[in-house]
Amino acid sequence: MSGGRTIMIVGNGDVPEGFGATIDAADLVVRFNDCRSVGSGGHRTDIVAVCNTGRPGISMLGGGRWKTNAAVRQAREIWCVRSGAKFAAMRSGLAETHPDLDDFCDDYTVGFESFSRATSRIFRVVPAAVHDQLDQDLARFSPDPYVVPSSGLIVIADILSSIATADDEIVLAGFGHVGWEWHPFAAERRYVDALAAQGRLRRLHPLSSSSQGA
């Protein structure tokens, strides 16, 4: 590709040694939550995409550690990957099917927006339509029963649908497609493999074996 950007999406799985410099050389680097990918996965961080509901959301906003994280402080944009309205609509159904997830839909978007405003960062929420379309697309890959797609996959879909141009190259690092039991990781892997086969993105390195997803 000529004239486009390299957009690096770095999940929280393992990034093998030797790829950090390549990640840092990208035009745009997106990391997730507490940016555990920093280190072997380079240091540049332009965007931090956060899980803004439930326990991850309140954990990041409370205690100050996330707000003073070096990667978060470097980022110029904060993205919330979950639509508060969509998750509010999910609450009653989850109360029946997954009563243990009673705080899963608690929405902390306002806290992330306030932090972004106070620190002069661009703030955005990934549109609910991205999540809705992704559910439809994943259905083609026979997912096991799941609650929501992973934050990493939502960001991939969002960037492909509304951020990247035809000339941009989308590169994934730190994705192992394993983690929380209620993300459809096997189907997500097949979905990403299909995108790679279509030339819409590529993996920087072989699949991570880490137990942590994005």
PDB file of C-alpha atoms in Angstrom:
ATOM      1  CA  MET A   1       0.000   0.000   0.000  1.00  0.00           C
ATOM      2  CA  SER A   2       1.255   3.489  -0.796  1.00  0.00           C
ATOM      3  CA  GLY A   3       0.400   6.749   0.876  1.00  0.00           C
ATOM      4  CA  GLY A   4      -1.597   5.184   3.693  1.00  0.00           C
ATOM      5  CA  ARG A   5      -0.996   4.773   7.395  1.00  0.00           C
ATOM      6  CA  THR A   6       0.067   1.689   9.305  1.00  0.00           C
ATOM      7  CA  ILE A   7      -2.474   1.219  12.089  1.00  0.00           C
ATOM      8  CA  MET A   8      -1.212  -1.186  14.751  1.00  0.00           C
ATOM      9  CA  ILE A   9      -3.820  -2.776  17.046  1.00  0.00           C
ATOM     10  CA  VAL A  10      -2.010  -4.344  19.999  1.00  0.00           C
ATOM     11  CA  GLY A  11      -3.941  -6.755  22.196  1.00  0.00           C
ATOM     12  CA  ASN A  12      -3.021  -7.738  25.730  1.00  0.00           C
ATOM     13  CA  GLY A  13      -1.711 -11.166  24.771  1.00  0.00           C
ATOM     14  CA  ASP A  14       1.951 -12.053  24.375  1.00  0.00           C
ATOM     15  CA  VAL A  15       4.027 -10.143  21.841  1.00  0.00           C
ATOM     16  CA  PRO A  16       7.225 -12.071  21.046  1.00  0.00           C
ATOM     17  CA  GLU A  17      10.524 -10.303  21.551  1.00  0.00           C
ATOM     18  CA  GLY A  18      11.795  -8.400  18.553  1.00  0.00           C
ATOM     19  CA  PHE A  19       8.571  -6.756  17.388  1.00  0.00           C
ATOM     20  CA  GLY A  20       8.523  -3.701  19.659  1.00  0.00           C
ATOM     21  CA  ALA A  21      10.408  -1.431  17.271  1.00  0.00           C
ATOM     22  CA  THR A  22       8.062  -2.309  14.411  1.00  0.00           C
ATOM     23  CA  ILE A  23       5.041  -1.492  16.568  1.00  0.00           C
ATOM     24  CA  ASP A  24       6.548   1.817  17.682  1.00  0.00           C
ATOM     25  CA  ALA A  25       7.249   2.746  14.051  1.00  0.00           C
ATOM     26  CA  ALA A  26       3.551   2.545  13.100  1.00  0.00           C
ATOM     27  CA  ASP A  27       1.597   5.699  12.340  1.00  0.00           C
ATOM     28  CA  LEU A  28      -1.085   4.856  14.896  1.00  0.00           C
ATOM     29  CA  VAL A  29      -0.912   2.430  17.836  1.00  0.00           C
ATOM     30  CA  VAL A  30      -4.031   1.293  19.694  1.00  0.00           C
ATOM     31  CA  ARG A  31      -3.756  -0.515  23.032  1.00  0.00           C
ATOM     32  CA  PHE A  32      -6.310  -1.769  25.528  1.00  0.00           C
ATOM     33  CA  ASN A  33      -7.276  -1.098  29.143  1.00  0.00           C
ATOM     34  CA  ASP A  34      -4.125  -1.133  31.297  1.00  0.00           C
ATOM     35  CA  CYS A  35      -1.868  -1.567  28.237  1.00  0.00           C
ATOM     36  CA  ARG A  36      -0.176  -4.774  29.380  1.00  0.00           C
ATOM     37  CA  SER A  37       1.307  -5.028  25.892  1.00  0.00           C
ATOM     38  CA  VAL A  38       3.839  -2.285  26.662  1.00  0.00           C
ATOM     39  CA  GLY A  39       7.351  -3.703  26.911  1.00  0.00           C
ATOM     40  CA  SER A  40       8.045  -6.415  24.365  1.00  0.00           C
ATOM     41  CA  GLY A  41       5.134  -4.881  22.446  1.00  0.00           C
ATOM     42  CA  GLY A  42       6.831  -1.495  22.193  1.00  0.00           C
ATOM     43  CA  HIS A  43       5.869   1.681  24.010  1.00  0.00           C
ATOM     44  CA  ARG A  44       4.143   4.013  21.590  1.00  0.00           C
ATOM     45  CA  THR A  45       0.501   4.506  22.503  1.00  0.00           C
ATOM     46  CA  ASP A  46      -1.790   6.851  20.577  1.00  0.00           C
ATOM     47  CA  ILE A  47      -5.173   5.449  21.575  1.00  0.00           C
ATOM     48  CA  VAL A  48      -6.274   3.482  24.627  1.00  0.00           C
ATOM     49  CA  ALA A  49      -9.508   1.559  24.086  1.00  0.00           C
ATOM     50  CA  VAL A  50     -11.184   0.729  27.386  1.00  0.00           C
ATOM     51  CA  CYS A  51     -13.845  -1.658  28.554  1.00  0.00           C
ATOM     52  CA  ASN A  52     -16.042   1.005  30.140  1.00  0.00           C
ATOM     53  CA  THR A  53     -18.602  -1.209  31.841  1.00  0.00           C
ATOM     54  CA  GLY A  54     -18.581  -3.616  34.768  1.00  0.00           C
ATOM     55  CA  ARG A  55     -15.585  -4.539  36.866  1.00  0.00           C
ATOM     56  CA  PRO A  56     -12.909  -3.542  34.332  1.00  0.00           C
ATOM     57  CA  GLY A  57     -14.385  -0.066  34.055  1.00  0.00           C
ATOM     58  CA  ILE A  58     -14.600   0.659  37.756  1.00  0.00           C
ATOM     59  CA  SER A  59     -11.178  -0.899  38.369  1.00  0.00           C
ATOM     60  CA  MET A  60      -9.504   1.461  35.903  1.00  0.00           C
ATOM     61  CA  LEU A  61     -11.216   4.576  37.208  1.00  0.00           C
ATOM     62  CA  GLY A  62     -10.658   3.780  40.871  1.00  0.00           C
ATOM     63  CA  GLY A  63      -7.387   4.024  42.766  1.00  0.00           C
ATOM     64  CA  GLY A  64      -5.421   6.147  40.312  1.00  0.00           C
ATOM     65  CA  ARG A  65      -3.112   3.472  38.879  1.00  0.00           C
ATOM     66  CA  TRP A  66      -4.707   3.449  35.437  1.00  0.00           C
ATOM     67  CA  LYS A  67      -4.812   7.230  35.199  1.00  0.00           C
ATOM     68  CA  THR A  68      -1.081   7.486  35.934  1.00  0.00           C
ATOM     69  CA  ASN A  69      -0.091   4.561  33.698  1.00  0.00           C
ATOM     70  CA  ALA A  70       2.693   5.772  31.388  1.00  0.00           C
ATOM     71  CA  ALA A  71       0.958   4.462  28.261  1.00  0.00           C
ATOM     72  CA  VAL A  72      -2.357   6.061  29.232  1.00  0.00           C
ATOM     73  CA  ARG A  73      -0.621   9.358  29.933  1.00  0.00           C
ATOM     74  CA  GLN A  74       1.006   9.203  26.489  1.00  0.00           C
ATOM     75  CA  ALA A  75      -2.229   8.502  24.623  1.00  0.00           C
ATOM     76  CA  ARG A  76      -3.995  11.360  22.897  1.00  0.00           C
ATOM     77  CA  GLU A  77      -7.333   9.564  22.611  1.00  0.00           C
ATOM     78  CA  ILE A  78      -9.499   7.412  24.888  1.00  0.00           C
ATOM     79  CA  TRP A  79     -12.106   5.169  23.286  1.00  0.00           C
ATOM     80  CA  CYS A  80     -14.897   3.416  25.170  1.00  0.00           C
ATOM     81  CA  VAL A  81     -15.704   0.154  23.389  1.00  0.00           C
ATOM     82  CA  ARG A  82     -19.156  -0.398  24.899  1.00  0.00           C
ATOM     83  CA  SER A  83     -22.318   1.588  24.262  1.00  0.00           C
ATOM     84  CA  GLY A  84     -24.006   2.360  27.573  1.00  0.00           C
ATOM     85  CA  ALA A  85     -27.462   2.245  25.992  1.00  0.00           C
ATOM     86  CA  LYS A  86     -26.813  -1.164  24.429  1.00  0.00           C
ATOM     87  CA  PHE A  87     -25.535  -2.629  27.667  1.00  0.00           C
ATOM     88  CA  ALA A  88     -28.434  -1.177  29.637  1.00  0.00           C
ATOM     89  CA  ALA A  89     -30.770  -2.991  27.251  1.00  0.00           C
ATOM     90  CA  MET A  90     -28.858  -6.239  27.874  1.00  0.00           C
ATOM     91  CA  ARG A  91     -29.228  -6.088  31.663  1.00  0.00           C
ATOM     92  CA  SER A  92     -32.586  -7.821  32.091  1.00  0.00           C
ATOM     93  CA  GLY A  93     -31.683 -10.678  29.763  1.00  0.00           C
ATOM     94  CA  LEU A  94     -28.356 -11.275  31.491  1.00  0.00           C
ATOM     95  CA  ALA A  95     -30.119 -11.334  34.857  1.00  0.00           C
ATOM     96  CA  GLU A  96     -31.910 -14.456  33.618  1.00  0.00           C
ATOM     97  CA  THR A  97     -29.090 -16.188  31.747  1.00  0.00           C
ATOM     98  CA  HIS A  98     -25.999 -15.035  33.691  1.00  0.00           C
ATOM     99  CA  PRO A  99     -27.068 -13.899  37.176  1.00  0.00           C
ATOM    100  CA  ASP A 100     -23.423 -13.873  38.279  1.00  0.00           C
ATOM    101  CA  LEU A 101     -22.838 -10.966  35.884  1.00  0.00           C
ATOM    102  CA  ASP A 102     -25.061  -8.639  37.914  1.00  0.00           C
ATOM    103  CA  ASP A 103     -22.636  -5.696  37.543  1.00  0.00           C
ATOM    104  CA  PHE A 104     -21.607  -6.444  33.956  1.00  0.00           C
ATOM    105  CA  CYS A 105     -23.742  -3.661  32.465  1.00  0.00           C
ATOM    106  CA  ASP A 106     -22.847  -0.961  34.992  1.00  0.00           C
ATOM    107  CA  ASP A 107     -21.773   1.963  32.823  1.00  0.00           C
ATOM    108  CA  TYR A 108     -18.734   4.132  33.648  1.00  0.00           C
ATOM    109  CA  THR A 109     -18.563   6.048  30.372  1.00  0.00           C
ATOM    110  CA  VAL A 110     -19.047   9.373  32.168  1.00  0.00           C
ATOM    111  CA  GLY A 111     -15.951   8.751  34.272  1.00  0.00           C
ATOM    112  CA  PHE A 112     -13.772   8.099  31.226  1.00  0.00           C
ATOM    113  CA  GLU A 113     -15.216  11.120  29.456  1.00  0.00           C
ATOM    114  CA  SER A 114     -14.509  13.325  32.483  1.00  0.00           C
ATOM    115  CA  PHE A 115     -10.939  12.048  32.675  1.00  0.00           C
ATOM    116  CA  SER A 116     -10.435  12.673  28.962  1.00  0.00           C
ATOM    117  CA  ARG A 117     -11.811  16.190  29.201  1.00  0.00           C
ATOM    118  CA  ALA A 118      -9.729  17.016  32.274  1.00  0.00           C
ATOM    119  CA  THR A 119      -6.538  15.818  30.570  1.00  0.00           C
ATOM    120  CA  SER A 120      -7.278  17.341  27.125  1.00  0.00           C
ATOM    121  CA  ARG A 121      -7.678  14.023  25.325  1.00  0.00           C
ATOM    122  CA  ILE A 122      -9.991  13.208  22.465  1.00  0.00           C
ATOM    123  CA  PHE A 123     -12.841  11.008  23.682  1.00  0.00           C
ATOM    124  CA  ARG A 124     -15.189   8.782  21.712  1.00  0.00           C
ATOM    125  CA  VAL A 125     -17.513   5.851  22.216  1.00  0.00           C
ATOM    126  CA  VAL A 126     -17.524   3.079  19.621  1.00  0.00           C
ATOM    127  CA  PRO A 127     -21.033   3.153  18.111  1.00  0.00           C
ATOM    128  CA  ALA A 128     -23.456   0.434  19.149  1.00  0.00           C
ATOM    129  CA  ALA A 129     -23.980  -0.295  15.439  1.00  0.00           C
ATOM    130  CA  VAL A 130     -20.424  -1.688  15.272  1.00  0.00           C
ATOM    131  CA  HIS A 131     -21.260  -4.204  18.010  1.00  0.00           C
ATOM    132  CA  ASP A 132     -24.567  -5.090  16.329  1.00  0.00           C
ATOM    133  CA  GLN A 133     -22.943  -5.687  12.947  1.00  0.00           C
ATOM    134  CA  LEU A 134     -20.154  -7.707  14.525  1.00  0.00           C
ATOM    135  CA  ASP A 135     -22.685 -10.033  16.154  1.00  0.00           C
ATOM    136  CA  GLN A 136     -24.184 -10.617  12.708  1.00  0.00           C
ATOM    137  CA  ASP A 137     -20.790 -11.192  11.113  1.00  0.00           C
ATOM    138  CA  LEU A 138     -19.674 -13.610  13.823  1.00  0.00           C
ATOM    139  CA  ALA A 139     -22.791 -15.717  13.265  1.00  0.00           C
ATOM    140  CA  ARG A 140     -21.191 -16.941  10.020  1.00  0.00           C
ATOM    141  CA  PHE A 141     -18.402 -18.552  12.064  1.00  0.00           C
ATOM    142  CA  SER A 142     -20.621 -20.717  14.294  1.00  0.00           C
ATOM    143  CA  PRO A 143     -19.774 -19.173  17.677  1.00  0.00           C
ATOM    144  CA  ASP A 144     -20.482 -21.034  20.873  1.00  0.00           C
ATOM    145  CA  PRO A 145     -22.989 -19.224  23.121  1.00  0.00           C
ATOM    146  CA  TYR A 146     -21.434 -15.945  24.239  1.00  0.00           C
ATOM    147  CA  VAL A 147     -22.257 -12.675  25.978  1.00  0.00           C
ATOM    148  CA  VAL A 148     -20.314 -10.096  23.957  1.00  0.00           C
ATOM    149  CA  PRO A 149     -17.423 -10.000  21.497  1.00  0.00           C
ATOM    150  CA  SER A 150     -14.058  -9.079  22.976  1.00  0.00           C
ATOM    151  CA  SER A 151     -12.974  -5.447  23.140  1.00  0.00           C
ATOM    152  CA  GLY A 152     -10.181  -6.252  20.711  1.00  0.00           C
ATOM    153  CA  LEU A 153     -12.548  -7.532  18.050  1.00  0.00           C
ATOM    154  CA  ILE A 154     -14.910  -4.592  18.474  1.00  0.00           C
ATOM    155  CA  VAL A 155     -12.017  -2.197  17.899  1.00  0.00           C
ATOM    156  CA  ILE A 156     -10.843  -4.153  14.850  1.00  0.00           C
ATOM    157  CA  ALA A 157     -14.346  -3.948  13.371  1.00  0.00           C
ATOM    158  CA  ASP A 158     -14.655  -0.266  14.270  1.00  0.00           C
ATOM    159  CA  ILE A 159     -11.354   0.673  12.664  1.00  0.00           C
ATOM    160  CA  LEU A 160     -12.114  -1.287   9.511  1.00  0.00           C
ATOM    161  CA  SER A 161     -15.594   0.198   9.171  1.00  0.00           C
ATOM    162  CA  SER A 162     -15.096   3.835  10.137  1.00  0.00           C
ATOM    163  CA  ILE A 163     -11.481   4.814  10.870  1.00  0.00           C
ATOM    164  CA  ALA A 164      -9.198   3.264   8.251  1.00  0.00           C
ATOM    165  CA  THR A 165      -9.072   4.321   4.626  1.00  0.00           C
ATOM    166  CA  ALA A 166      -8.521   2.009   1.678  1.00  0.00           C
ATOM    167  CA  ASP A 167      -4.818   2.915   1.665  1.00  0.00           C
ATOM    168  CA  ASP A 168      -4.222   2.134   5.345  1.00  0.00           C
ATOM    169  CA  GLU A 169      -2.641  -1.111   6.493  1.00  0.00           C
ATOM    170  CA  ILE A 170      -4.172  -2.718   9.592  1.00  0.00           C
ATOM    171  CA  VAL A 171      -1.748  -4.870  11.586  1.00  0.00           C
ATOM    172  CA  LEU A 172      -2.532  -6.982  14.662  1.00  0.00           C
ATOM    173  CA  ALA A 173      -0.131  -7.874  17.457  1.00  0.00           C
ATOM    174  CA  GLY A 174      -0.717  -9.471  20.847  1.00  0.00           C
ATOM    175  CA  PHE A 175      -3.879 -11.349  19.880  1.00  0.00           C
ATOM    176  CA  GLY A 176      -4.188 -14.931  21.086  1.00  0.00           C
ATOM    177  CA  HIS A 177      -8.005 -15.177  20.871  1.00  0.00           C
ATOM    178  CA  VAL A 178      -8.204 -16.730  24.330  1.00  0.00           C
ATOM    179  CA  GLY A 179      -9.396 -15.366  27.658  1.00  0.00           C
ATOM    180  CA  TRP A 180     -12.769 -14.731  29.317  1.00  0.00           C
ATOM    181  CA  GLU A 181     -15.117 -17.667  28.858  1.00  0.00           C
ATOM    182  CA  TRP A 182     -18.042 -15.577  27.584  1.00  0.00           C
ATOM    183  CA  HIS A 183     -16.217 -14.047  24.625  1.00  0.00           C
ATOM    184  CA  PRO A 184     -16.559 -16.154  21.421  1.00  0.00           C
ATOM    185  CA  PHE A 185     -12.812 -16.505  20.920  1.00  0.00           C
ATOM    186  CA  ALA A 186     -12.834 -19.496  18.566  1.00  0.00           C
ATOM    187  CA  ALA A 187     -15.227 -17.713  16.204  1.00  0.00           C
ATOM    188  CA  GLU A 188     -13.254 -14.481  16.610  1.00  0.00           C
ATOM    189  CA  ARG A 189     -10.115 -16.238  15.458  1.00  0.00           C
ATOM    190  CA  ARG A 190     -11.894 -17.578  12.378  1.00  0.00           C
ATOM    191  CA  TYR A 191     -13.314 -14.112  11.687  1.00  0.00           C
ATOM    192  CA  VAL A 192      -9.864 -12.498  11.854  1.00  0.00           C
ATOM    193  CA  ASP A 193      -8.358 -15.258   9.725  1.00  0.00           C
ATOM    194  CA  ALA A 194     -11.023 -14.548   7.090  1.00  0.00           C
ATOM    195  CA  LEU A 195     -10.205 -10.824   7.158  1.00  0.00           C
ATOM    196  CA  ALA A 196      -6.514 -11.669   6.739  1.00  0.00           C
ATOM    197  CA  ALA A 197      -7.293 -13.953   3.799  1.00  0.00           C
ATOM    198  CA  GLN A 198      -9.197 -11.065   2.188  1.00  0.00           C
ATOM    199  CA  GLY A 199      -6.187  -8.800   2.643  1.00  0.00           C
ATOM    200  CA  ARG A 200      -8.034  -6.444   4.981  1.00  0.00           C
ATOM    201  CA  LEU A 201      -5.486  -6.876   7.772  1.00  0.00           C
ATOM    202  CA  ARG A 202      -2.464  -8.959   8.700  1.00  0.00           C
ATOM    203  CA  ARG A 203      -0.904 -10.411  11.807  1.00  0.00           C
ATOM    204  CA  LEU A 204       2.506  -9.036  12.780  1.00  0.00           C
ATOM    205  CA  HIS A 205       3.525 -12.355  14.359  1.00  0.00           C
ATOM    206  CA  PRO A 206       2.117 -15.854  14.908  1.00  0.00           C
ATOM    207  CA  LEU A 207      -0.822 -16.207  17.269  1.00  0.00           C
ATOM    208  CA  SER A 208      -0.156 -15.468  20.909  1.00  0.00           C
ATOM    209  CA  SER A 209      -0.595 -18.305  23.400  1.00  0.00           C
ATOM    210  CA  SER A 210      -1.287 -15.933  26.301  1.00  0.00           C
ATOM    211  CA  SER A 211      -4.375 -16.556  28.427  1.00  0.00           C
ATOM    212  CA  GLN A 212      -5.222 -12.864  28.383  1.00  0.00           C
ATOM    213  CA  GLY A 213      -7.367 -11.352  25.676  1.00  0.00           C
ATOM    214  CA  ALA A 214      -7.839  -7.733  24.707  1.00  0.00           C
TER     215      ALA A 214
END
